[in-house]
Coordinates of C-alpha atoms in Angstrom, one line a residue:
M203 CA 145.2 79.2 84.0
T204 CA 147.0 75.7 83.2
K205 CA 144.6 72.1 83.7
Y206 CA 147.0 69.4 84.9
D207 CA 145.4 65.9 84.3
E208 CA 144.6 62.9 87.2
R209 CA 147.5 61.7 86.1
F210 CA 150.5 64.2 86.9
R211 CA 148.5 65.0 90.0
R212 CA 148.8 61.8 91.1
R213 CA 152.9 61.8 89.9
V214 CA 153.3 64.6 92.1
V215 CA 151.5 63.2 94.9
Q216 CA 153.9 59.9 95.0
A217 CA 156.8 61.6 94.8
Y218 CA 155.7 63.6 97.8
L219 CA 154.5 60.7 99.8
A220 CA 157.3 58.5 98.8
G221 CA 160.0 60.9 100.7
E222 CA 161.7 61.7 97.5
A223 CA 161.4 66.1 98.2
G224 CA 159.4 68.4 99.6
T225 CA 156.4 70.6 98.6
K226 CA 158.9 73.0 97.8
T227 CA 161.7 71.0 95.8
L228 CA 158.4 68.5 93.7
A229 CA 156.9 72.4 92.6
H230 CA 160.2 73.6 91.5
R231 CA 160.8 70.5 89.7
Y232 CA 157.5 70.0 87.9
G233 CA 156.6 73.7 87.7
V234 CA 153.0 74.2 89.6
G235 CA 153.1 76.3 92.9
R236 CA 154.4 75.0 95.4
T237 CA 150.9 76.2 97.2
M238 CA 148.7 73.8 94.9
V239 CA 151.2 70.1 95.7
R240 CA 150.3 71.1 99.3
R241 CA 146.3 70.9 98.2
W242 CA 146.3 68.1 96.5
V243 CA 148.5 66.1 98.8
A244 CA 145.9 67.0 101.3
S245 CA 143.4 66.1 99.5
Y246 CA 144.5 62.5 98.4
R247 CA 145.1 62.4 102.1
E248 CA 141.6 63.1 102.3
H249 CA 140.0 61.6 99.5
G250 CA 142.4 59.3 97.6
E251 CA 142.4 58.9 94.0
Q252 CA 138.8 60.7 94.0
G253 CA 140.2 63.7 95.7
L254 CA 142.9 63.9 92.7
R255 CA 140.3 64.3 89.5
K256 CA 138.6 67.0 88.1
K257 CA 136.3 69.0 90.9
H258 CA 132.8 70.5 90.5
S259 CA 133.0 74.2 90.0
H260 CA 128.9 74.6 91.2
Y261 CA 127.5 73.5 94.7
D262 CA 124.2 73.6 96.0
A263 CA 123.4 75.8 99.4
R264 CA 123.5 72.8 101.7
F265 CA 126.9 71.4 100.5
K266 CA 128.0 75.3 101.0
L267 CA 126.5 75.6 104.4
S268 CA 128.0 72.2 105.9
V269 CA 132.0 73.7 104.1
L270 CA 131.3 76.1 106.6
Q271 CA 129.7 74.6 109.4
R272 CA 133.3 71.9 109.1
M273 CA 136.0 75.6 108.9
W274 CA 134.1 77.0 111.9
R275 CA 133.4 73.5 114.3
D276 CA 137.2 72.7 113.3
E277 CA 138.7 76.5 112.9
L278 CA 139.9 75.7 109.6
S279 CA 142.1 77.9 107.5
Y280 CA 140.1 78.7 103.8
A281 CA 143.0 76.5 101.8
Q282 CA 142.6 72.9 104.5
V283 CA 138.9 72.9 104.2
A284 CA 139.1 74.0 100.0
A285 CA 141.5 70.4 100.4
L286 CA 138.9 68.6 102.6
F287 CA 136.0 68.6 100.9
G288 CA 137.8 68.9 97.3
I289 CA 136.7 73.1 96.2
R290 CA 138.7 74.2 93.2
N291 CA 138.5 78.0 94.6
E292 CA 139.2 78.6 97.8
R293 CA 138.5 81.8 97.0
S294 CA 135.0 81.0 97.0
I295 CA 134.5 80.2 100.6
P296 CA 135.1 84.0 102.0
I297 CA 132.0 84.8 99.4
W298 CA 129.9 81.5 100.4
E299 CA 131.0 83.1 104.2
R300 CA 129.5 86.4 103.7
L301 CA 126.6 85.7 102.1
Y302 CA 125.2 83.6 104.6
H303 CA 126.4 86.1 107.0
E304 CA 123.9 88.5 105.5
G305 CA 120.8 86.0 104.2
G306 CA 121.5 82.6 105.7
I307 CA 120.8 79.6 103.7
D308 CA 119.1 81.0 101.0
A309 CA 121.8 83.4 99.9
L310 CA 124.0 80.6 99.5
T311 CA 121.7 79.4 96.6
P312 CA 123.0 79.5 93.2
R313 CA 121.5 81.9 91.2
R314 CA 120.2 80.9 87.8
R315 CA 121.8 81.7 84.7
G316 CA 119.8 83.7 81.9
R317 CA 117.9 86.3 81.3
P318 CA 116.3 87.4 85.0
P319 CA 112.7 86.9 85.5
K320 CA 110.1 89.0 84.8
M321 CA 109.2 91.7 87.2
T322 CA 105.7 91.3 89.0
T323 CA 103.6 93.9 89.9
S324 CA 102.0 92.4 93.2
P325 CA 104.8 93.4 96.2
P326 CA 107.1 90.7 97.3
Q327 CA 106.1 88.4 100.3
K328 CA 107.4 89.6 103.8
P329 CA 109.2 86.6 105.4
T330 CA 106.7 84.9 107.8
E331 CA 107.3 85.0 112.0
D332 CA 108.2 81.1 111.4
A333 CA 110.9 81.4 108.5
V334 CA 112.7 83.8 110.5
Q335 CA 112.8 81.9 113.1
D336 CA 113.9 78.9 111.6
E337 CA 116.9 80.8 110.1
R338 CA 117.8 82.4 113.6
T339 CA 117.8 78.3 115.3
R340 CA 120.5 76.9 112.0
E341 CA 122.4 80.3 112.4
D342 CA 122.2 79.5 116.3
N343 CA 122.3 76.0 115.6
A344 CA 126.0 76.7 113.7
A345 CA 127.5 79.2 115.9
M346 CA 126.9 75.5 119.1
E347 CA 128.1 73.1 116.2
S348 CA 131.6 75.0 116.7
F349 CA 132.0 75.9 119.8
F350 CA 131.2 72.3 121.0
G351 CA 133.4 71.2 118.4
T352 CA 136.0 73.3 119.9
L353 CA 135.4 72.4 123.0
K354 CA 135.6 68.6 122.2
S355 CA 138.8 68.4 121.0
E356 CA 141.1 71.0 123.5
C357 CA 138.7 70.2 126.6
Y358 CA 136.5 66.6 126.5
R359 CA 139.2 64.6 125.1
L360 CA 142.9 65.4 126.5
T361 CA 141.2 64.2 129.7
R362 CA 140.2 61.3 131.6
F363 CA 137.0 62.4 134.0
V364 CA 136.6 60.4 137.2
N365 CA 133.4 61.4 138.1
V366 CA 130.4 64.5 137.1
E367 CA 132.0 66.4 139.4
Q368 CA 135.5 66.9 137.9
L369 CA 133.4 67.4 134.6
R370 CA 131.6 70.1 135.3
D371 CA 134.4 72.0 137.0
A372 CA 136.5 70.9 133.5
L373 CA 133.5 72.4 131.7
S374 CA 133.5 75.9 133.5
R375 CA 137.3 76.4 133.8
Y376 CA 137.1 75.8 130.1
I377 CA 134.3 77.9 129.3
H378 CA 135.3 81.1 131.2
Y379 CA 139.5 80.2 129.2
Y380 CA 137.2 80.2 125.7
N381 CA 135.6 83.4 126.1
H382 CA 138.5 85.6 128.6
E383 CA 141.7 84.2 127.6
R384 CA 141.4 82.1 123.8
I385 CA 142.6 84.3 120.9
K386 CA 140.5 83.6 117.0
L387 CA 142.0 84.9 114.1
K388 CA 138.3 85.7 113.1
L389 CA 138.2 88.3 116.1
N390 CA 141.8 90.0 115.1
G391 CA 143.6 88.1 117.7
L392 CA 141.2 88.8 120.6
S393 CA 139.5 87.1 122.9
P394 CA 135.0 87.2 122.4
V395 CA 134.8 88.6 125.0
Q396 CA 138.0 91.1 124.7
Y397 CA 136.2 91.5 121.0
R398 CA 132.9 92.4 122.2
T399 CA 134.6 94.8 124.3
Q400 CA 136.3 96.6 121.5
S401 CA 133.2 96.7 119.4
S402 CA 130.8 98.1 122.1
A403 CA 133.5 100.8 123.2
A404 CA 134.1 101.7 119.0

């Protein structure tokens, strides 16, 4: 994979921001992929010069979880959230998502390299009831943060409410819309209710 230094990336981004050409023309002119140009521009807009510097390829579990929560909350694509957090390989993010759904935050912890640990004779410890409950709480919180972030951007911030009754009525109508009419790409273009109905019928 070809490596591009910070100076080269900056030249491409500055050419785009100066209005010299679009991403397609610049990609052809500099011999890079159009997606890469878009990613550099997005990263620069979000992080400035720091966004064009060499990225780390190893991330801890809390960083990965913060990426997933931001993606769910704002309904970002893998490419968008990768640019936002300066992640080199966007293909890592769906892997983190799968691991989290399978094993929670513990599954996001990087494995140590080297020899595997020696097997012990003692049986593995079962997770305590408190640990299981904590994990369920974290998962519930992530889902709630995603929903409330969407509700604020699509309902609350778009209207100036005169009183509490007007706000309550708007929230009630939005929740019905969210559950019954609002489609999501992650649910195969279905609303949450349609998706659950389809899954239960399968």
